[in-house]
Every structure is written in C-alpha cells, then in structure tokens.
Amino acid sequence: MQIRWYHSLTLRLLLLFWALLFAVASSGFLLAIWYAQPETAKPLSEDVRETLSPLLTDQITFSSLTPGRLLAGNYRVAAAVTPEEGPSRLQLEPNLANTHRRELMRQLDAEQPEQLRMPNGMLLGPFVLGEQRILLIRPLTDDERQQQIISQKQSDKAQTMTLLFGSLLIAVLLGFWLVLPLKRLIGATREIAAGADHLHLKRLPRRTDELGELARALETAAHDLKVSRDAQRRLLSDVSHELRSPLARMQVALMLSQDEDNLDANPHLVQMSRDVDRLGTIIERILSLSRLENGLVKMNPQPVDTHALANTLAADLAYADARHGERVIVMDGGWLVTGTDEELLRLVMENLVRNALQYTAGIIELSCERHDDANFTIIVRDHGDGVPEDQLVQLFEPFFRGDPSRHHKAGVGLGMALSLRAANVLGGSVTARNHPEGGLEVSIHLPVVAIDTLQQEQQEPA
C-alpha cells in the first residue's frame, strides 16, 4: 500500500520538531513577558511622608520643581504635571521617559502617593499641590538592590526549569511515539531470525506511515520465510525417503554381483559399493536433520552414565575400525550420571568424534567437566590444525565443509549441524573454539538433571 503524503513519517516528524521548537520558544517568550511585568506599587511609608511633606507644602517651591532637579538628599524629580495648557503641561525626565514612560504615566494617575521599585530606582508619588503633580525618584538602598538581585535570580531559575522540564516532557513523548515502535521492529526482526512466523508488533501494523508499512512488510516476510523453510524441510525429507528404497535395492544388487570368494576381483564394483554406502549415510543424516528441525524427535530421558556412554562409543568405533579405536581416548574424571536421552546424547558425541576422525589424523580426546550443580560440559578435542576463526560459527551450518579441497574424504557437512540440533533438543548447546595448544575443541553444554528429580517427573500423571 502506497503511503499518502499526509501520512508520511517524515512530514510528521518535521511538524513534530517544529511544534517542539515553537512550544519551547513560546514558553520562554511567555515566561519572559510574565516576569517582565512591573512590580505592584505599594503605599508610601510614613517615614517618607514625614521627610518630604515640609518640602512639598510651599506653592512657590512646588511650582519650581522640574524633572531632573534634586529636591533633597537623593530625591530627584522624575515627572511633573503643570497647570499650564499645551505641550509643556507634561514634563518627564528624558532618560526615564525613554525606558519607563508607561510606569511614569500610570503612577502620575494614581489617586494617592505610592512607591514603585524599578530597576534603576524607587519611584515615589504622585505628590499633589493644587493642580500640580510631581513624581520623585531615589536610588535603591543596598537591601532593596539585594532583594532585586534575588528576585531576578529566582525569575531566571523559574524560566530555566520551566523550559528544561517542558522540553524534557516533549522529548519523552516524542521518544515513546518514535523509539518504542523502532524497538518493536528490532524485536520482530530478531523473531524472524529465530524462525517465528507470528510477530509481536501489537498495533504497529495498523499505522498509516512508513513504520506501519515496514511492520506489515515484516509480517509478510516472516510468513513467507516460514513457508519457504517448511517447504525446504519437507522437500529434504520427501526426497530422502524416496531415495532410500532404490538405494537399498542397489546395495542388494551389489552384494549379489560380488564374488564371495574374491571380493576385490572387480575394483569398479568395490568403488561403487563404497559410494553407495556413503550415499546411504548422507541420506540417513539428512533424514535425521529433517526430523530434528521439524520437532519430530522427542526426548526420552533416562538415567545415563556419561562415562560408560563415552567408553561404549569408543569401543564401537574400534570394532568398526581398529585404527579409529587407537585414536579415540576417553579421559578420566568429571563424568557424571544425569537424566537425559541416551540415544540423542550418543548422536551428538558420535557425530563430533566422527567429524574429528575424518578431518584430522591425531588423537581425539573425550573429557567431561562439571561447572556447578546445574550444568556440565562434554569436550571433544582433536590435535589437528584447527579451523580459521572466521569459520568457527559456520561449522554448525548444514553442508558447510570448511576447505573441501584439503579433505577429499570428508562428509557433506551435516555432522556438526546434527550435533547442534540434537543438543538443542536435549536443552543444551554446542560451541567450538581453537584450543590454545592446537587443535579444535568442541564443547557440548548440557543441563544436569538429578535422578530423583527425573523419577519424580516420570511418576507425575500427564
């Protein structure tokens, strides 16, 4: 579905950021206006009245007071209204008129004398005698100036905190609106990588912007990948099943074609017999991998002596090939009895040991380490050349064979993948690393299941 321009996430983000900047700037502007309001005038104190009354009762003296004139002490005339008509009726001190004309005019119209603190002094008045009015101004005292500084700091602090928390709130809302969907998309991508076909996207696919389109595309991709994986697994399983019957007939025909008295008489038949056996092994492993990946293999936990299992595996390999028996060594110490599926555990160990036998010519060591009451590790170590570091993770991918040009007799790369899948069914994992002293070390990490716990679980009704 095509995104309409008015549903575009880019446009929404631009509008959102514009709204954020506008809100922050408007908040600062409104706060500046709020704190820039003039202070409220207060009634004139009696001390000031008593000091100025003798000087402002004489009509001649009162009429001679003009703006800027010093009256007494620190008191100067700030504004005057004379009884004369014309432009000279209103007289204002020039400096104050430029900066505080509104305050001067408002104070001249007051009904009774008041005092108003301004940034550059204390405005007093109006003082009225007949038809004349005057305003006086004096410098601020140290206490008044200190209080003014404190008030200004509180104003600045209030503006800063308001802007800070306002922008933080808007940023949090923006984060929830944008970052939370991105986290859900990241989680959905990981779910797809894990093989899930149902993604936890909540209402995200219903959005009409690019994020909603991406969520819907991920849902479609998850479904298509699930269908593709299922089809691939079914194909492998079906093809393998179909190949088993003709392969079995070929093995019987080869057996009947060979002369029992001289089995090596026809080298072509001998080579064909080896290839047919190898093909049978490959098909059996593909079937096993398909069953594991499709969840058709279930655990049958029983008490298993891991040391005895390792010794039995080594003995079986020696029986099939004496040279293999000489190379596989089961180390003492660390082995334990745990509740697990014996056949699956043997499958894991045997595939790893056979892989080491195919790719190396030295000793193969089997050992076990118990880390704590909950976990133990079975280690299969060879003494070969090791594996390049960039290929360690790829070892567990189906059909990966490292460098096949150096190992002509190696398998098709299913042994390690089978071991990993089987270990996952057992509740564990398999990792590989190059041993510091040389060779490849593959570790089977498994949980420890106490025998009494296993028996209790088996006795509980289903």
Short mmCIF file of C-alpha atoms in Angstrom, two decimals:
data_model
loop_
_atom_site.label_atom_id
_atom_site.label_comp_id
_atom_site.label_asym_id
_atom_site.label_seq_id
_atom_site.Cartn_x
_atom_site.Cartn_y
_atom_site.Cartn_z
CA MET A 1 0.00 0.00 0.00
CA GLN A 2 1.41 3.36 -1.02
CA ILE A 3 1.85 5.94 1.73
CA ARG A 4 -0.02 9.17 1.10
CA TRP A 5 1.96 12.36 1.57
CA TYR A 6 -0.09 13.47 4.58
CA HIS A 7 0.61 10.12 6.28
CA SER A 8 4.35 10.42 5.72
CA LEU A 9 6.50 9.87 8.80
CA THR A 10 8.99 12.45 7.52
CA LEU A 11 6.29 15.12 7.36
CA ARG A 12 5.02 14.14 10.80
CA LEU A 13 8.50 14.37 12.27
CA LEU A 14 9.07 17.78 10.71
CA LEU A 15 5.77 19.03 12.12
CA LEU A 16 6.55 17.49 15.50
CA PHE A 17 10.00 19.06 15.70
CA TRP A 18 8.56 22.39 14.59
CA ALA A 19 5.90 22.12 17.30
CA LEU A 20 8.60 21.25 19.85
CA LEU A 21 10.74 24.27 18.94
CA PHE A 22 7.69 26.51 18.81
CA ALA A 23 6.49 25.31 22.23
CA VAL A 24 9.90 25.83 23.83
CA ALA A 25 10.36 29.26 22.26
CA SER A 26 6.81 30.30 23.16
CA SER A 27 7.28 29.15 26.74
CA GLY A 28 10.44 31.21 27.06
CA PHE A 29 8.76 34.23 25.50
CA LEU A 30 5.68 33.99 27.72
CA LEU A 31 7.78 33.50 30.81
CA ALA A 32 9.92 36.48 29.88
CA ILE A 33 6.78 38.62 29.49
CA TRP A 34 5.36 37.28 32.76
CA TYR A 35 8.45 38.13 34.77
CA ALA A 36 8.93 41.41 32.92
CA GLN A 37 5.64 42.78 34.28
CA PRO A 38 6.21 45.83 36.52
CA GLU A 39 6.02 45.32 40.24
CA THR A 40 2.90 46.30 42.11
CA ALA A 41 3.02 49.75 43.68
CA LYS A 42 2.90 49.84 47.47
CA PRO A 43 1.58 52.56 49.77
CA LEU A 44 4.08 55.22 50.69
CA SER A 45 5.64 54.68 54.11
CA GLU A 46 5.04 57.23 56.91
CA ASP A 47 8.78 57.93 57.23
CA VAL A 48 8.94 59.09 53.64
CA ARG A 49 5.79 61.18 54.04
CA GLU A 50 7.21 62.95 57.10
CA THR A 51 10.51 63.59 55.33
CA LEU A 52 9.04 65.03 52.13
CA SER A 53 5.92 66.84 53.43
CA PRO A 54 7.77 70.01 54.64
CA LEU A 55 9.43 70.36 51.25
CA LEU A 56 6.27 69.91 49.20
CA THR A 57 3.84 72.22 51.02
CA ASP A 58 5.18 75.54 49.70
CA GLN A 59 3.48 76.54 46.43
CA ILE A 60 6.46 78.52 45.11
CA THR A 61 8.89 75.69 45.81
CA PHE A 62 6.47 73.12 44.40
CA SER A 63 5.99 75.12 41.16
CA SER A 64 9.74 75.38 40.63
CA LEU A 65 10.30 71.60 40.65
CA THR A 66 11.14 70.35 37.16
CA PRO A 67 12.26 66.86 36.04
CA GLY A 68 15.90 66.15 36.89
CA ARG A 69 16.09 68.68 39.73
CA LEU A 70 17.47 67.47 43.05
CA LEU A 71 14.98 68.05 45.82
CA ALA A 72 16.70 66.90 49.00
CA GLY A 73 19.23 64.23 49.73
CA ASN A 74 18.93 61.56 47.00
CA TYR A 75 15.44 62.56 45.86
CA ARG A 76 15.14 63.87 42.29
CA VAL A 77 12.12 64.95 40.30
CA ALA A 78 11.15 62.29 37.74
CA ALA A 79 7.97 63.80 36.24
CA ALA A 80 5.72 66.81 36.67
CA VAL A 81 2.28 67.94 35.54
CA THR A 82 1.79 71.74 35.50
CA PRO A 83 -1.48 73.71 35.35
CA GLU A 84 -0.41 75.28 32.06
CA GLU A 85 -2.07 74.15 28.85
CA GLY A 86 -0.08 72.95 25.87
CA PRO A 87 2.83 70.64 25.21
CA SER A 88 4.73 71.80 28.29
CA ARG A 89 1.99 70.61 30.64
CA LEU A 90 3.56 67.13 30.94
CA GLN A 91 7.27 67.08 31.77
CA LEU A 92 9.25 63.82 32.03
CA GLU A 93 12.88 63.17 32.87
CA PRO A 94 14.36 62.20 29.44
CA ASN A 95 16.20 59.04 30.48
CA LEU A 96 13.23 57.67 32.40
CA ALA A 97 10.85 58.63 29.61
CA ASN A 98 12.80 56.50 27.16
CA THR A 99 12.72 53.37 29.31
CA HIS A 100 9.79 53.62 31.72
CA ARG A 101 7.31 56.03 30.18
CA ARG A 102 4.37 53.69 30.82
CA GLU A 103 5.21 53.34 34.52
CA LEU A 104 5.58 57.13 34.89
CA MET A 105 2.21 57.82 33.25
CA ARG A 106 0.44 55.17 35.30
CA GLN A 107 1.96 56.46 38.52
CA LEU A 108 1.01 60.07 37.75
CA ASP A 109 -2.65 58.99 37.54
CA ALA A 110 -2.60 57.26 40.95
CA GLU A 111 -5.08 58.56 43.49
CA GLN A 112 -2.63 58.64 46.38
CA PRO A 113 1.17 58.65 46.81
CA GLU A 114 2.76 55.18 46.32
CA GLN A 115 6.20 53.75 45.90
CA LEU A 116 7.16 51.52 42.98
CA ARG A 117 10.50 49.75 42.71
CA MET A 118 12.07 49.96 39.27
CA PRO A 119 15.41 48.58 38.02
CA ASN A 120 17.19 51.93 38.42
CA GLY A 121 15.47 53.39 41.48
CA MET A 122 12.42 53.77 43.72
CA LEU A 123 9.63 55.84 42.16
CA LEU A 124 7.57 57.89 44.66
CA GLY A 125 4.34 59.83 44.15
CA PRO A 126 2.30 61.40 42.94
CA PHE A 127 2.60 64.40 45.24
CA VAL A 128 -0.22 66.87 44.56
CA LEU A 129 -0.45 70.56 45.39
CA GLY A 130 -3.29 72.40 43.73
CA GLU A 131 -3.36 71.45 40.07
CA GLN A 132 0.28 70.33 40.02
CA ARG A 133 1.57 66.77 40.33
CA ILE A 134 5.14 65.51 40.63
CA LEU A 135 6.90 62.15 40.87
CA LEU A 136 10.17 61.69 42.73
CA ILE A 137 12.79 59.02 42.37
CA ARG A 138 15.67 57.95 44.58
CA PRO A 139 18.39 55.32 44.24
CA LEU A 140 17.71 51.88 45.68
CA THR A 141 19.23 51.06 49.03
CA ASP A 142 21.62 48.14 49.42
CA ASP A 143 18.87 45.94 50.89
CA GLU A 144 16.46 46.83 48.09
CA ARG A 145 19.11 46.17 45.45
CA GLN A 146 19.98 42.81 47.03
CA GLN A 147 16.33 41.83 47.09
CA GLN A 148 16.04 42.85 43.45
CA ILE A 149 19.01 40.62 42.54
CA ILE A 150 17.45 37.69 44.44
CA SER A 151 14.13 38.19 42.65
CA GLN A 152 15.89 38.29 39.28
CA LYS A 153 17.76 35.06 40.04
CA GLN A 154 14.53 33.36 41.08
CA SER A 155 12.93 34.57 37.85
CA ASP A 156 15.81 33.24 35.75
CA LYS A 157 15.73 29.93 37.63
CA ALA A 158 11.99 29.56 37.16
CA GLN A 159 12.34 30.23 33.42
CA THR A 160 15.20 27.75 33.07
CA MET A 161 13.43 24.98 35.00
CA THR A 162 10.20 25.51 33.08
CA LEU A 163 11.98 25.32 29.74
CA LEU A 164 14.03 22.31 30.86
CA PHE A 165 11.14 20.22 32.14
CA GLY A 166 8.86 21.33 29.33
CA SER A 167 11.35 20.27 26.66
CA LEU A 168 12.08 17.05 28.58
CA LEU A 169 8.39 16.16 28.67
CA ILE A 170 8.02 16.77 24.95
CA ALA A 171 11.19 14.75 24.26
CA VAL A 172 9.84 11.81 26.32
CA LEU A 173 6.56 11.91 24.43
CA LEU A 174 8.48 12.01 21.17
CA GLY A 175 10.61 9.08 22.32
CA PHE A 176 7.58 6.96 23.16
CA TRP A 177 5.97 7.84 19.86
CA LEU A 178 9.04 7.05 17.72
CA VAL A 179 11.58 4.94 19.67
CA LEU A 180 9.12 2.39 21.07
CA PRO A 181 7.92 1.32 17.59
CA LEU A 182 11.54 1.04 16.47
CA LYS A 183 12.30 -1.28 19.41
CA ARG A 184 9.31 -3.42 18.47
CA LEU A 185 10.58 -3.60 14.90
CA ILE A 186 14.03 -4.65 16.14
CA GLY A 187 12.42 -7.34 18.28
CA ALA A 188 10.35 -8.51 15.31
CA THR A 189 13.50 -8.78 13.18
CA ARG A 190 15.08 -10.99 15.84
CA GLU A 191 11.93 -13.11 15.96
CA ILE A 192 12.17 -13.62 12.19
CA ALA A 193 15.82 -14.65 12.56
CA ALA A 194 14.73 -17.16 15.22
CA GLY A 195 12.19 -18.68 12.81
CA ALA A 196 8.96 -17.21 14.19
CA ASP A 197 6.02 -16.71 11.83
CA HIS A 198 3.92 -14.63 14.25
CA LEU A 199 5.46 -11.33 15.29
CA HIS A 200 4.63 -9.34 18.44
CA LEU A 201 4.02 -5.95 16.83
CA LYS A 202 0.76 -5.07 18.65
CA ARG A 203 -0.99 -2.17 16.86
CA LEU A 204 2.07 -1.13 14.84
CA PRO A 205 0.90 -2.69 11.51
CA ARG A 206 -2.24 -0.50 11.69
CA ARG A 207 -0.22 2.71 11.41
CA THR A 208 -0.52 4.54 8.10
CA ASP A 209 3.05 5.86 7.93
CA GLU A 210 6.38 4.26 6.93
CA LEU A 211 6.70 2.44 10.27
CA GLY A 212 3.34 0.77 9.72
CA GLU A 213 4.34 -0.18 6.18
CA LEU A 214 7.61 -1.67 7.47
CA ALA A 215 5.71 -3.64 10.14
CA ARG A 216 3.36 -5.09 7.53
CA ALA A 217 6.32 -5.96 5.29
CA LEU A 218 7.99 -7.78 8.20
CA GLU A 219 4.82 -9.77 8.86
CA THR A 220 4.69 -10.80 5.21
CA ALA A 221 8.40 -11.68 5.21
CA ALA A 222 8.03 -13.77 8.37
CA HIS A 223 5.15 -15.74 6.85
CA ASP A 224 6.95 -16.25 3.51
CA LEU A 225 10.16 -17.37 5.21
CA LYS A 226 8.22 -19.80 7.39
CA VAL A 227 6.52 -21.29 4.33
CA SER A 228 9.86 -21.48 2.50
CA ARG A 229 11.59 -23.22 5.42
CA ASP A 230 8.77 -25.70 5.81
CA ALA A 231 8.79 -26.44 2.08
CA GLN A 232 12.56 -26.92 2.12
CA ARG A 233 12.40 -29.30 5.08
CA ARG A 234 9.56 -31.28 3.54
CA LEU A 235 11.48 -31.49 0.27
CA LEU A 236 14.60 -32.83 2.01
CA SER A 237 12.55 -35.32 3.97
CA ASP A 238 10.50 -36.48 0.98
CA VAL A 239 13.49 -36.77 -1.34
CA SER A 240 15.45 -38.68 1.28
CA HIS A 241 12.56 -41.09 1.84
CA GLU A 242 12.15 -41.64 -1.88
CA LEU A 243 15.87 -42.34 -2.29
CA ARG A 244 16.05 -44.96 0.43
CA SER A 245 14.17 -47.68 -1.48
CA PRO A 246 16.20 -47.61 -4.72
CA LEU A 247 19.36 -47.23 -2.65
CA ALA A 248 18.53 -50.35 -0.69
CA ARG A 249 17.91 -52.27 -3.93
CA MET A 250 21.27 -51.07 -5.27
CA GLN A 251 23.01 -52.35 -2.14
CA VAL A 252 21.37 -55.77 -2.53
CA ALA A 253 22.26 -55.89 -6.23
CA LEU A 254 25.89 -55.04 -5.47
CA MET A 255 26.07 -57.72 -2.82
CA LEU A 256 24.72 -60.31 -5.26
CA SER A 257 27.05 -59.12 -8.02
CA GLN A 258 30.23 -59.58 -5.95
CA ASP A 259 32.05 -62.90 -5.83
CA GLU A 260 32.17 -64.01 -2.22
CA ASP A 261 35.45 -65.87 -2.85
CA ASN A 262 37.16 -62.82 -4.27
CA LEU A 263 35.51 -59.63 -3.11
CA ASP A 264 38.24 -57.44 -4.65
CA ALA A 265 38.06 -59.07 -8.06
CA ASN A 266 36.19 -56.14 -9.63
CA PRO A 267 37.54 -52.80 -8.35
CA HIS A 268 34.68 -50.94 -10.04
CA LEU A 269 32.10 -52.82 -8.00
CA VAL A 270 34.12 -52.21 -4.84
CA GLN A 271 34.22 -48.45 -5.51
CA MET A 272 30.50 -48.44 -6.30
CA SER A 273 29.80 -50.28 -3.04
CA ARG A 274 31.71 -47.66 -1.05
CA ASP A 275 29.89 -44.84 -2.81
CA VAL A 276 26.51 -46.45 -2.21
CA ASP A 277 27.30 -46.88 1.48
CA ARG A 278 28.40 -43.27 1.69
CA LEU A 279 25.23 -42.13 -0.09
CA GLY A 280 23.18 -44.14 2.40
CA THR A 281 24.94 -42.41 5.29
CA ILE A 282 24.27 -38.99 3.75
CA ILE A 283 20.57 -39.76 3.25
CA GLU A 284 20.26 -41.04 6.80
CA ARG A 285 21.81 -37.86 8.16
CA ILE A 286 19.54 -35.67 6.04
CA LEU A 287 16.54 -37.55 7.39
CA SER A 288 17.81 -37.13 10.96
CA LEU A 289 18.39 -33.41 10.44
CA SER A 290 14.91 -33.01 8.94
CA ARG A 291 13.29 -34.83 11.88
CA LEU A 292 15.18 -32.68 14.39
CA GLU A 293 14.34 -29.39 12.66
CA ASN A 294 10.67 -30.30 12.36
CA GLY A 295 10.43 -31.23 16.03
CA LEU A 296 9.63 -34.87 15.31
CA VAL A 297 12.29 -36.11 17.72
CA LYS A 298 11.18 -36.13 21.35
CA MET A 299 13.31 -36.70 24.42
CA ASN A 300 13.14 -39.97 26.31
CA PRO A 301 15.04 -39.06 29.48
CA GLN A 302 16.57 -41.89 31.46
CA PRO A 303 19.48 -42.12 33.93
CA VAL A 304 22.62 -42.09 31.77
CA ASP A 305 26.19 -42.78 32.88
CA THR A 306 28.07 -40.40 30.59
CA HIS A 307 31.43 -42.11 31.25
CA ALA A 308 30.06 -45.52 30.29
CA LEU A 309 28.43 -43.99 27.20
CA ALA A 310 31.74 -42.47 26.09
CA ASN A 311 33.57 -45.77 26.59
CA THR A 312 30.87 -47.64 24.64
CA LEU A 313 31.17 -45.16 21.78
CA ALA A 314 34.96 -45.58 21.68
CA ALA A 315 34.60 -49.37 21.72
CA ASP A 316 32.07 -49.34 18.86
CA LEU A 317 34.36 -47.17 16.76
CA ALA A 318 37.28 -49.54 17.47
CA TYR A 319 35.17 -52.52 16.49
CA ALA A 320 34.27 -50.91 13.16
CA ASP A 321 37.84 -49.73 12.50
CA ALA A 322 40.78 -50.64 14.72
CA ARG A 323 42.66 -47.53 13.66
CA HIS A 324 39.83 -45.35 14.95
CA GLY A 325 39.87 -47.21 18.25
CA GLU A 326 43.53 -46.38 18.75
CA ARG A 327 42.89 -42.67 18.20
CA VAL A 328 39.86 -42.13 20.46
CA ILE A 329 40.82 -41.72 24.13
CA VAL A 330 38.30 -41.26 26.95
CA MET A 331 39.85 -39.16 29.72
CA ASP A 332 39.12 -39.90 33.38
CA GLY A 333 37.46 -37.55 35.88
CA GLY A 334 34.48 -35.25 35.75
CA TRP A 335 31.97 -37.70 34.28
CA LEU A 336 28.57 -37.97 35.93
CA VAL A 337 25.23 -39.75 35.88
CA THR A 338 22.40 -37.47 34.70
CA GLY A 339 18.89 -37.68 33.38
CA THR A 340 18.91 -37.30 29.60
CA ASP A 341 18.14 -39.09 26.34
CA GLU A 342 20.92 -41.62 25.79
CA GLU A 343 20.38 -42.03 22.03
CA LEU A 344 20.37 -38.31 21.34
CA LEU A 345 23.44 -37.73 23.52
CA ARG A 346 25.27 -40.53 21.71
CA LEU A 347 24.21 -38.98 18.39
CA VAL A 348 25.79 -35.68 19.41
CA MET A 349 29.02 -37.24 20.64
CA GLU A 350 29.37 -39.70 17.78
CA ASN A 351 28.92 -37.08 15.07
CA LEU A 352 31.53 -34.83 16.68
CA VAL A 353 34.01 -37.70 17.12
CA ARG A 354 33.50 -38.96 13.56
CA ASN A 355 33.94 -35.42 12.27
CA ALA A 356 37.26 -35.16 14.12
CA LEU A 357 38.34 -38.58 12.80
CA GLN A 358 37.61 -37.52 9.21
CA TYR A 359 39.33 -34.16 9.34
CA THR A 360 42.40 -34.96 11.49
CA ALA A 361 44.94 -37.74 11.86
CA GLY A 362 45.92 -37.40 15.53
CA ILE A 363 44.48 -38.32 18.91
CA ILE A 364 40.85 -37.49 19.74
CA GLU A 365 40.24 -36.80 23.44
CA LEU A 366 36.85 -37.14 25.15
CA SER A 367 36.54 -35.45 28.55
CA CYS A 368 33.87 -34.05 30.86
CA GLU A 369 33.77 -31.06 33.20
CA ARG A 370 31.10 -30.18 35.74
CA HIS A 371 30.84 -26.44 36.36
CA ASP A 372 28.17 -26.38 39.07
CA ASP A 373 25.04 -28.21 40.20
CA ALA A 374 23.14 -27.15 37.09
CA ASN A 375 25.49 -27.56 34.09
CA PHE A 376 28.22 -29.80 32.72
CA THR A 377 30.25 -29.92 29.51
CA ILE A 378 31.47 -32.84 27.39
CA ILE A 379 34.55 -31.85 25.37
CA VAL A 380 35.73 -33.42 22.10
CA ARG A 381 39.23 -32.23 21.23
CA ASP A 382 41.41 -33.18 18.30
CA HIS A 383 45.08 -32.37 17.71
CA GLY A 384 44.82 -31.20 14.13
CA ASP A 385 45.44 -27.82 12.51
CA GLY A 386 42.32 -26.20 13.91
CA VAL A 387 39.82 -24.08 11.98
CA PRO A 388 40.13 -20.45 10.79
CA GLU A 389 38.46 -18.15 13.32
CA ASP A 390 36.02 -16.76 10.77
CA GLN A 391 34.71 -20.29 10.07
CA LEU A 392 34.03 -21.40 13.66
CA VAL A 393 30.40 -20.28 13.60
CA GLN A 394 29.84 -21.69 10.09
CA LEU A 395 30.85 -25.18 11.25
CA PHE A 396 27.30 -25.76 12.51
CA GLU A 397 25.61 -24.75 9.26
CA PRO A 398 24.27 -27.67 7.19
CA PHE A 399 26.51 -28.70 4.26
CA PHE A 400 29.42 -26.50 5.35
CA ARG A 401 32.73 -28.37 4.95
CA GLY A 402 35.45 -25.79 5.61
CA ASP A 403 38.01 -26.26 2.84
CA PRO A 404 36.81 -29.35 0.91
CA SER A 405 39.86 -29.19 -1.39
CA ARG A 406 42.02 -30.27 1.59
CA HIS A 407 39.65 -33.02 2.78
CA HIS A 408 38.57 -35.14 -0.15
CA LYS A 409 37.28 -37.96 2.08
CA ALA A 410 35.27 -35.71 4.38
CA GLY A 411 31.48 -35.87 4.56
CA VAL A 412 28.97 -33.38 3.24
CA GLY A 413 28.92 -31.13 6.29
CA LEU A 414 25.94 -32.49 8.23
CA GLY A 415 27.62 -33.98 11.31
CA MET A 416 28.13 -30.71 13.21
CA ALA A 417 24.67 -29.43 12.26
CA LEU A 418 23.10 -32.66 13.52
CA SER A 419 25.01 -32.39 16.79
CA LEU A 420 23.83 -28.82 17.36
CA ARG A 421 20.17 -29.65 16.64
CA ALA A 422 20.24 -32.73 18.86
CA ALA A 423 21.92 -30.79 21.68
CA ASN A 424 19.16 -28.17 21.43
CA VAL A 425 16.56 -30.90 21.86
CA LEU A 426 18.43 -32.01 25.00
CA GLY A 427 18.19 -28.45 26.34
CA GLY A 428 21.84 -27.61 25.69
CA SER A 429 24.12 -26.19 23.02
CA VAL A 430 27.36 -26.86 21.15
CA THR A 431 30.25 -24.42 20.69
CA ALA A 432 33.64 -24.69 19.01
CA ARG A 433 36.98 -22.97 19.54
CA ASN A 434 40.62 -23.44 18.63
CA HIS A 435 42.48 -24.86 21.61
CA PRO A 436 45.40 -22.67 22.78
CA GLU A 437 47.74 -25.67 22.46
CA GLY A 438 46.50 -26.60 19.00
CA GLY A 439 43.58 -28.45 17.51
CA LEU A 440 39.83 -27.89 17.52
CA GLU A 441 37.85 -28.18 20.77
CA VAL A 442 34.10 -28.72 20.51
CA SER A 443 32.10 -28.39 23.75
CA ILE A 444 28.67 -29.91 24.41
CA HIS A 445 26.96 -27.81 27.11
CA LEU A 446 24.12 -29.68 28.83
CA PRO A 447 21.98 -29.25 31.94
CA VAL A 448 22.38 -31.56 34.94
CA VAL A 449 19.15 -33.42 35.74
CA ALA A 450 19.22 -35.19 39.11
CA ILE A 451 17.99 -38.80 39.05
CA ASP A 452 15.46 -38.26 41.85
CA THR A 453 14.08 -35.22 40.03
CA LEU A 454 13.77 -37.27 36.83
CA GLN A 455 11.94 -40.07 38.66
CA GLN A 456 9.51 -37.62 40.22
CA GLU A 457 8.74 -36.11 36.81
CA GLN A 458 8.14 -39.56 35.32
CA GLN A 459 5.80 -40.52 38.17
CA GLU A 460 3.66 -37.40 37.80
CA PRO A 461 0.48 -38.00 35.77
CA ALA A 462 0.47 -36.48 32.32
#
